[in-house]
Amino acid sequence: MGKQVARYALLVALAMVLSWLESLIVFPGLLPGMKVGLTNLVVIFALYRMSLRDAAAISLVRVLLVSMTFGSAYSFAYSLAGAVLSLAVMAGLKKLDKFSILGVSIAGGVCHNMGQLLVAMAVLGTARLGWYLPWLLVSGVAAGTATGAVGGLVVNRIKPGI
Amino acid sequence: MKKKHRGDLLLAGSILLLAGVLLFLFRPGGQGAWVVVTADGAEIARYPLDEDRTVRLGDDTDYNILQIAGGAAAVVEADCGDHTCVRTGEISREGERIVCLPHRLIIQIEGGDGPVFDASAG
């Protein structure tokens, strides 16, 4: 029990640091809230090495804490939509067993961006943001490939029991 | 494992292909004619792109300064948190746009066959 709590705390802390790092990386032309997805590393680790429930709990706590510390009500809505959609799809694809961790992570990256786009459309009250979709698809694939590649290494190399 | 990598490749490939098709469909057109301002999903103003002007959009607390000069539009100043709108730079081609999410504002270039109606003159 104590070990489990410590593990949660460790991963949430790691996810928060990655969120903060990510907030420092700003590309011109990106809509706010659209990020590289470094924190997805932690979620992938939890999903593959622990369970979907653990991954969901860590992801949710991370979104809540990060929005309270660095963000706003808007950024909370973006992050939550991205996190929920991404985790749901990743869990589904993982269960399908047709893709490796790389493919699962790519789908997660793309869905993360989709979730944020949906919230942006709701906030702006317009479907006109559809033009942004292709860029989101490309950046989602790029981010997912990166986190999936690193995530694969992490999942395989970190000793069991940690 | 090999089989799964084929799945990965297929997945990434089809997403990128979809993105390519969408990019082609949404490609910017030629020089636009109108600068259309949308706030909260409703059009609030429409200015001809070939008339130079500077407009302050918003209220006392939240504002974006829209500048139209030399056939291009840009947000030159804003008090939103992220300044994505300012960093977007100049837009002039049909279909290009500047978005300010914190202020729920979209500034978009439209073509010449839009309604011949100048909201700013009314």
mmCIF file of C-alpha atoms in Angstrom:
data_model
loop_
_atom_site.group_PDB
_atom_site.id
_atom_site.type_symbol
_atom_site.label_atom_id
_atom_site.label_comp_id
_atom_site.label_asym_id
_atom_site.label_seq_id
_atom_site.Cartn_x
_atom_site.Cartn_y
_atom_site.Cartn_z
ATOM 1 C CA MET A 1 0.000 0.000 0.000
ATOM 2 C CA GLY A 2 2.697 2.450 1.022
ATOM 3 C CA LYS A 3 4.754 1.458 -1.965
ATOM 4 C CA GLN A 4 1.794 1.983 -4.256
ATOM 5 C CA VAL A 5 1.206 5.501 -2.877
ATOM 6 C CA ALA A 6 4.866 6.328 -3.299
ATOM 7 C CA ARG A 7 4.765 5.094 -6.888
ATOM 8 C CA TYR A 8 1.707 7.218 -7.680
ATOM 9 C CA ALA A 9 3.328 10.261 -6.108
ATOM 10 C CA LEU A 10 6.540 9.697 -8.044
ATOM 11 C CA LEU A 11 4.755 9.416 -11.383
ATOM 12 C CA VAL A 12 2.446 12.383 -10.742
ATOM 13 C CA ALA A 13 5.453 14.496 -9.768
ATOM 14 C CA LEU A 14 7.300 13.391 -12.890
ATOM 15 C CA ALA A 15 4.278 14.194 -15.052
ATOM 16 C CA MET A 16 4.029 17.638 -13.473
ATOM 17 C CA VAL A 17 7.675 18.410 -14.141
ATOM 18 C CA LEU A 18 7.245 17.293 -17.755
ATOM 19 C CA SER A 19 4.124 19.495 -18.070
ATOM 20 C CA TRP A 20 6.082 22.448 -16.805
ATOM 21 C CA LEU A 21 8.981 21.746 -19.174
ATOM 22 C CA GLU A 22 6.514 21.462 -21.987
ATOM 23 C CA SER A 23 4.933 24.810 -21.162
ATOM 24 C CA LEU A 24 8.355 26.368 -21.811
ATOM 25 C CA ILE A 25 8.417 24.966 -25.343
ATOM 26 C CA VAL A 26 6.332 27.277 -27.482
ATOM 27 C CA PHE A 27 6.138 27.046 -31.240
ATOM 28 C CA PRO A 28 4.853 30.051 -33.174
ATOM 29 C CA GLY A 29 1.480 29.473 -34.782
ATOM 30 C CA LEU A 30 0.340 26.838 -32.331
ATOM 31 C CA LEU A 31 -2.934 27.300 -30.546
ATOM 32 C CA PRO A 32 -2.594 27.432 -26.786
ATOM 33 C CA GLY A 33 -2.811 24.062 -25.100
ATOM 34 C CA MET A 34 -1.424 22.167 -28.063
ATOM 35 C CA LYS A 35 1.726 20.597 -26.800
ATOM 36 C CA VAL A 36 4.448 18.104 -27.514
ATOM 37 C CA GLY A 37 2.964 15.503 -25.192
ATOM 38 C CA LEU A 38 5.929 14.754 -22.943
ATOM 39 C CA THR A 39 3.578 13.854 -20.106
ATOM 40 C CA ASN A 40 2.209 11.098 -22.278
ATOM 41 C CA LEU A 41 5.408 9.221 -21.424
ATOM 42 C CA VAL A 42 4.246 8.846 -17.847
ATOM 43 C CA VAL A 43 0.755 7.794 -18.905
ATOM 44 C CA ILE A 44 2.164 5.195 -21.297
ATOM 45 C CA PHE A 45 4.461 3.856 -18.617
ATOM 46 C CA ALA A 46 1.532 3.538 -16.196
ATOM 47 C CA LEU A 47 -0.659 1.956 -18.864
ATOM 48 C CA TYR A 48 1.902 -0.694 -19.815
ATOM 49 C CA ARG A 49 3.514 -1.378 -16.483
ATOM 50 C CA MET A 50 0.623 -0.831 -14.095
ATOM 51 C CA SER A 51 -3.010 -0.789 -15.201
ATOM 52 C CA LEU A 52 -5.563 1.354 -16.994
ATOM 53 C CA ARG A 53 -6.973 2.396 -13.633
ATOM 54 C CA ASP A 54 -3.582 3.535 -12.421
ATOM 55 C CA ALA A 55 -2.908 5.391 -15.670
ATOM 56 C CA ALA A 56 -6.300 7.138 -15.462
ATOM 57 C CA ALA A 57 -5.779 8.131 -11.830
ATOM 58 C CA ILE A 58 -2.292 9.508 -12.443
ATOM 59 C CA SER A 59 -3.417 11.327 -15.589
ATOM 60 C CA LEU A 60 -6.403 12.917 -13.846
ATOM 61 C CA VAL A 61 -4.457 14.052 -10.792
ATOM 62 C CA ARG A 62 -1.762 15.450 -13.067
ATOM 63 C CA VAL A 63 -4.279 17.465 -15.137
ATOM 64 C CA LEU A 64 -5.909 18.819 -11.999
ATOM 65 C CA LEU A 65 -2.663 19.805 -10.272
ATOM 66 C CA VAL A 66 -1.061 21.307 -13.370
ATOM 67 C CA SER A 67 -4.143 23.416 -14.139
ATOM 68 C CA MET A 68 -4.233 24.642 -10.561
ATOM 69 C CA THR A 69 -0.532 25.512 -10.509
ATOM 70 C CA PHE A 70 0.279 26.790 -14.001
ATOM 71 C CA GLY A 71 -3.012 27.028 -15.817
ATOM 72 C CA SER A 72 -6.534 28.371 -15.944
ATOM 73 C CA ALA A 73 -10.066 27.021 -16.255
ATOM 74 C CA TYR A 74 -9.561 26.964 -20.023
ATOM 75 C CA SER A 75 -6.345 25.053 -19.908
ATOM 76 C CA PHE A 76 -8.011 22.604 -17.520
ATOM 77 C CA ALA A 77 -10.756 21.894 -20.051
ATOM 78 C CA TYR A 78 -8.214 21.451 -22.863
ATOM 79 C CA SER A 79 -5.952 19.204 -20.888
ATOM 80 C CA LEU A 80 -8.783 17.099 -19.527
ATOM 81 C CA ALA A 81 -10.392 16.542 -22.932
ATOM 82 C CA GLY A 82 -7.023 15.659 -24.449
ATOM 83 C CA ALA A 83 -6.046 13.368 -21.600
ATOM 84 C CA VAL A 84 -9.353 11.482 -21.435
ATOM 85 C CA LEU A 85 -9.708 10.946 -25.177
ATOM 86 C CA SER A 86 -6.077 9.980 -25.583
ATOM 87 C CA LEU A 87 -6.062 7.495 -22.714
ATOM 88 C CA ALA A 88 -9.360 5.911 -23.794
ATOM 89 C CA VAL A 89 -8.097 5.312 -27.331
ATOM 90 C CA MET A 90 -4.680 4.104 -26.175
ATOM 91 C CA ALA A 91 -6.247 1.631 -23.769
ATOM 92 C CA GLY A 92 -8.571 0.377 -26.507
ATOM 93 C CA LEU A 93 -5.776 -0.063 -29.050
ATOM 94 C CA LYS A 94 -3.524 -1.733 -26.504
ATOM 95 C CA LYS A 95 -6.270 -4.248 -25.798
ATOM 96 C CA LEU A 96 -6.744 -4.868 -29.532
ATOM 97 C CA ASP A 97 -3.135 -6.064 -29.578
ATOM 98 C CA LYS A 98 -2.632 -5.069 -33.217
ATOM 99 C CA PHE A 99 -0.147 -2.251 -32.564
ATOM 100 C CA SER A 100 3.100 -1.932 -30.658
ATOM 101 C CA ILE A 101 3.664 0.717 -28.029
ATOM 102 C CA LEU A 102 4.688 3.046 -30.882
ATOM 103 C CA GLY A 103 1.353 2.782 -32.676
ATOM 104 C CA VAL A 104 -0.582 3.095 -29.436
ATOM 105 C CA SER A 105 1.379 6.210 -28.558
ATOM 106 C CA ILE A 106 0.835 7.735 -32.020
ATOM 107 C CA ALA A 107 -2.916 7.219 -31.700
ATOM 108 C CA GLY A 108 -2.703 8.741 -28.230
ATOM 109 C CA GLY A 109 -0.868 11.810 -29.496
ATOM 110 C CA VAL A 110 -3.363 12.371 -32.287
ATOM 111 C CA CYS A 111 -6.356 11.884 -29.981
ATOM 112 C CA HIS A 112 -4.838 14.194 -27.402
ATOM 113 C CA ASN A 113 -4.825 16.945 -30.009
ATOM 114 C CA MET A 114 -8.325 16.028 -31.228
ATOM 115 C CA GLY A 115 -9.703 16.391 -27.707
ATOM 116 C CA GLN A 116 -8.175 19.827 -27.416
ATOM 117 C CA LEU A 117 -9.494 20.877 -30.801
ATOM 118 C CA LEU A 118 -13.011 19.821 -29.806
ATOM 119 C CA VAL A 119 -12.796 21.973 -26.674
ATOM 120 C CA ALA A 120 -11.433 24.892 -28.703
ATOM 121 C CA MET A 121 -14.384 24.569 -31.076
ATOM 122 C CA ALA A 122 -16.779 24.538 -28.139
ATOM 123 C CA VAL A 123 -15.090 27.568 -26.545
ATOM 124 C CA LEU A 124 -15.074 29.570 -29.777
ATOM 125 C CA GLY A 125 -18.550 28.346 -30.660
ATOM 126 C CA THR A 126 -17.531 27.509 -34.198
ATOM 127 C CA ALA A 127 -16.628 24.566 -36.374
ATOM 128 C CA ARG A 128 -14.372 26.898 -38.365
ATOM 129 C CA LEU A 129 -11.318 25.527 -36.628
ATOM 130 C CA GLY A 130 -11.474 22.486 -38.882
ATOM 131 C CA TRP A 131 -8.631 23.964 -40.952
ATOM 132 C CA TYR A 132 -6.391 23.226 -37.989
ATOM 133 C CA LEU A 133 -7.128 19.502 -38.127
ATOM 134 C CA PRO A 134 -4.404 18.479 -40.604
ATOM 135 C CA TRP A 135 -1.709 20.254 -38.591
ATOM 136 C CA LEU A 136 -2.971 18.559 -35.471
ATOM 137 C CA LEU A 137 -2.845 15.167 -37.156
ATOM 138 C CA VAL A 138 0.747 15.709 -38.272
ATOM 139 C CA SER A 139 1.919 17.087 -34.926
ATOM 140 C CA GLY A 140 0.088 14.291 -33.127
ATOM 141 C CA VAL A 141 1.885 11.649 -35.195
ATOM 142 C CA ALA A 142 5.237 13.356 -34.627
ATOM 143 C CA ALA A 143 4.720 13.732 -30.880
ATOM 144 C CA GLY A 144 3.319 10.202 -30.573
ATOM 145 C CA THR A 145 6.282 8.717 -32.427
ATOM 146 C CA ALA A 146 8.723 10.489 -30.143
ATOM 147 C CA THR A 147 6.974 9.601 -26.894
ATOM 148 C CA GLY A 148 6.289 6.064 -28.131
ATOM 149 C CA ALA A 149 9.935 5.449 -29.001
ATOM 150 C CA VAL A 150 11.162 6.765 -25.669
ATOM 151 C CA GLY A 151 8.250 5.169 -23.830
ATOM 152 C CA GLY A 152 9.089 1.767 -25.303
ATOM 153 C CA LEU A 153 12.645 2.021 -23.976
ATOM 154 C CA VAL A 154 11.474 3.161 -20.558
ATOM 155 C CA VAL A 155 8.828 0.459 -20.232
ATOM 156 C CA ASN A 156 11.289 -2.275 -21.192
ATOM 157 C CA ARG A 157 14.310 -1.089 -19.262
ATOM 158 C CA ILE A 158 13.031 0.089 -15.916
ATOM 159 C CA LYS A 159 13.344 -2.845 -13.534
ATOM 160 C CA PRO A 160 10.116 -4.499 -12.450
ATOM 161 C CA GLY A 161 9.133 -3.585 -8.944
ATOM 162 C CA ILE A 162 9.809 0.112 -9.347
ATOM 163 C CA MET B 1 6.295 -8.181 -33.085
ATOM 164 C CA LYS B 2 6.879 -7.703 -36.835
ATOM 165 C CA LYS B 3 3.148 -7.783 -37.418
ATOM 166 C CA LYS B 4 2.579 -5.060 -34.846
ATOM 167 C CA HIS B 5 5.120 -2.794 -36.494
ATOM 168 C CA ARG B 6 3.233 -3.157 -39.730
ATOM 169 C CA GLY B 7 0.131 -2.070 -37.831
ATOM 170 C CA ASP B 8 1.994 0.958 -36.479
ATOM 171 C CA LEU B 9 3.217 1.935 -39.921
ATOM 172 C CA LEU B 10 -0.235 1.522 -41.414
ATOM 173 C CA LEU B 11 -1.759 3.651 -38.659
ATOM 174 C CA ALA B 12 0.781 6.471 -38.929
ATOM 175 C CA GLY B 13 0.672 6.329 -42.731
ATOM 176 C CA SER B 14 -3.080 6.606 -42.967
ATOM 177 C CA ILE B 15 -3.220 9.492 -40.477
ATOM 178 C CA LEU B 16 -0.542 11.385 -42.419
ATOM 179 C CA LEU B 17 -2.305 10.652 -45.702
ATOM 180 C CA LEU B 18 -5.547 12.042 -44.258
ATOM 181 C CA ALA B 19 -3.654 15.131 -43.081
ATOM 182 C CA GLY B 20 -2.210 15.610 -46.560
ATOM 183 C CA VAL B 21 -5.608 15.368 -48.219
ATOM 184 C CA LEU B 22 -7.104 17.831 -45.706
ATOM 185 C CA LEU B 23 -4.196 20.245 -46.167
ATOM 186 C CA PHE B 24 -4.785 20.190 -49.903
ATOM 187 C CA LEU B 25 -8.497 20.853 -49.413
ATOM 188 C CA PHE B 26 -7.898 23.706 -46.941
ATOM 189 C CA ARG B 27 -5.004 25.321 -48.855
ATOM 190 C CA PRO B 28 -5.034 29.124 -48.768
ATOM 191 C CA GLY B 29 -6.398 30.815 -51.863
ATOM 192 C CA GLY B 30 -5.295 34.021 -53.592
ATOM 193 C CA GLN B 31 -5.263 37.530 -52.192
ATOM 194 C CA GLY B 32 -8.422 37.984 -50.104
ATOM 195 C CA ALA B 33 -10.839 40.899 -50.065
ATOM 196 C CA TRP B 34 -12.366 41.009 -46.600
ATOM 197 C CA VAL B 35 -11.171 40.834 -43.038
ATOM 198 C CA VAL B 36 -13.935 39.133 -41.073
ATOM 199 C CA VAL B 37 -13.932 39.322 -37.288
ATOM 200 C CA THR B 38 -15.806 36.632 -35.356
ATOM 201 C CA ALA B 39 -16.253 36.724 -31.592
ATOM 202 C CA ASP B 40 -17.962 33.947 -29.645
ATOM 203 C CA GLY B 41 -18.968 32.345 -32.922
ATOM 204 C CA ALA B 42 -20.816 35.395 -34.313
ATOM 205 C CA GLU B 43 -19.506 37.812 -36.938
ATOM 206 C CA ILE B 44 -19.009 41.230 -35.335
ATOM 207 C CA ALA B 45 -17.217 43.174 -38.051
ATOM 208 C CA ARG B 46 -16.047 43.020 -41.647
ATOM 209 C CA TYR B 47 -13.442 45.350 -43.127
ATOM 210 C CA PRO B 48 -12.145 45.628 -46.685
ATOM 211 C CA LEU B 49 -8.581 44.349 -46.845
ATOM 212 C CA ASP B 50 -7.473 47.129 -49.188
ATOM 213 C CA GLU B 51 -8.281 49.986 -46.795
ATOM 214 C CA ASP B 52 -5.660 50.754 -44.160
ATOM 215 C CA ARG B 53 -7.018 51.065 -40.645
ATOM 216 C CA THR B 54 -6.338 50.182 -37.023
ATOM 217 C CA VAL B 55 -9.165 48.856 -34.890
ATOM 218 C CA ARG B 56 -9.356 48.085 -31.213
ATOM 219 C CA LEU B 57 -11.381 44.904 -30.694
ATOM 220 C CA GLY B 58 -12.761 44.016 -27.294
ATOM 221 C CA ASP B 59 -13.686 45.917 -24.155
ATOM 222 C CA ASP B 60 -11.852 47.756 -21.395
ATOM 223 C CA THR B 61 -10.203 44.674 -19.971
ATOM 224 C CA ASP B 62 -9.651 42.344 -22.931
ATOM 225 C CA TYR B 63 -8.487 43.761 -26.224
ATOM 226 C CA ASN B 64 -6.746 42.943 -29.494
ATOM 227 C CA ILE B 65 -5.494 45.684 -31.785
ATOM 228 C CA LEU B 66 -6.158 44.733 -35.398
ATOM 229 C CA GLN B 67 -4.124 46.559 -38.006
ATOM 230 C CA ILE B 68 -4.912 46.444 -41.699
ATOM 231 C CA ALA B 69 -2.162 47.936 -43.827
ATOM 232 C CA GLY B 70 -0.898 47.407 -47.339
ATOM 233 C CA GLY B 71 -3.374 44.629 -48.110
ATOM 234 C CA ALA B 72 -2.551 42.513 -45.061
ATOM 235 C CA ALA B 73 -4.091 42.172 -41.610
ATOM 236 C CA ALA B 74 -2.313 41.494 -38.317
ATOM 237 C CA VAL B 75 -2.942 41.686 -34.604
ATOM 238 C CA VAL B 76 -0.210 44.048 -33.464
ATOM 239 C CA GLU B 77 -1.053 44.153 -29.772
ATOM 240 C CA ALA B 78 -3.201 42.201 -27.324
ATOM 241 C CA ASP B 79 -3.514 41.694 -23.595
ATOM 242 C CA CYS B 80 -4.254 37.986 -23.763
ATOM 243 C CA GLY B 81 -1.970 35.621 -21.907
ATOM 244 C CA ASP B 82 -0.286 33.807 -24.745
ATOM 245 C CA HIS B 83 -0.060 36.271 -27.646
ATOM 246 C CA THR B 84 -0.551 33.523 -30.191
ATOM 247 C CA CYS B 85 -2.577 36.054 -32.194
ATOM 248 C CA VAL B 86 0.345 38.500 -32.357
ATOM 249 C CA ARG B 87 2.869 35.794 -33.207
ATOM 250 C CA THR B 88 0.711 34.572 -36.083
ATOM 251 C CA GLY B 89 1.835 37.660 -38.013
ATOM 252 C CA GLU B 90 0.290 39.029 -41.179
ATOM 253 C CA ILE B 91 -2.501 37.343 -43.094
ATOM 254 C CA SER B 92 -3.724 38.317 -46.538
ATOM 255 C CA ARG B 93 -4.677 35.188 -48.458
ATOM 256 C CA GLU B 94 -8.199 33.831 -48.628
ATOM 257 C CA GLY B 95 -8.763 31.296 -45.854
ATOM 258 C CA GLU B 96 -5.900 32.475 -43.627
ATOM 259 C CA ARG B 97 -6.789 33.355 -40.061
ATOM 260 C CA ILE B 98 -5.643 34.630 -36.714
ATOM 261 C CA VAL B 99 -7.098 33.006 -33.612
ATOM 262 C CA CYS B 100 -7.162 34.362 -30.077
ATOM 263 C CA LEU B 101 -8.589 31.597 -27.913
ATOM 264 C CA PRO B 102 -8.525 33.486 -24.589
ATOM 265 C CA HIS B 103 -10.711 36.218 -26.130
ATOM 266 C CA ARG B 104 -12.676 33.765 -28.286
ATOM 267 C CA LEU B 105 -11.777 35.762 -31.360
ATOM 268 C CA ILE B 106 -11.199 34.660 -34.936
ATOM 269 C CA ILE B 107 -9.998 37.038 -37.651
ATOM 270 C CA GLN B 108 -10.310 35.482 -41.052
ATOM 271 C CA ILE B 109 -9.629 36.540 -44.631
ATOM 272 C CA GLU B 110 -12.459 35.968 -47.060
ATOM 273 C CA GLY B 111 -12.589 36.210 -50.817
ATOM 274 C CA GLY B 112 -14.034 38.856 -53.090
ATOM 275 C CA ASP B 113 -17.394 37.235 -53.695
ATOM 276 C CA GLY B 114 -18.594 37.701 -50.097
ATOM 277 C CA PRO B 115 -21.470 40.062 -49.354
ATOM 278 C CA VAL B 116 -20.781 43.632 -50.481
ATOM 279 C CA PHE B 117 -21.638 45.025 -47.091
ATOM 280 C CA ASP B 118 -19.382 47.012 -44.837
ATOM 281 C CA ALA B 119 -20.351 46.507 -41.207
ATOM 282 C CA SER B 120 -17.959 49.222 -40.119
ATOM 283 C CA ALA B 121 -19.766 51.819 -42.256
ATOM 284 C CA GLY B 122 -23.160 50.872 -40.821
#
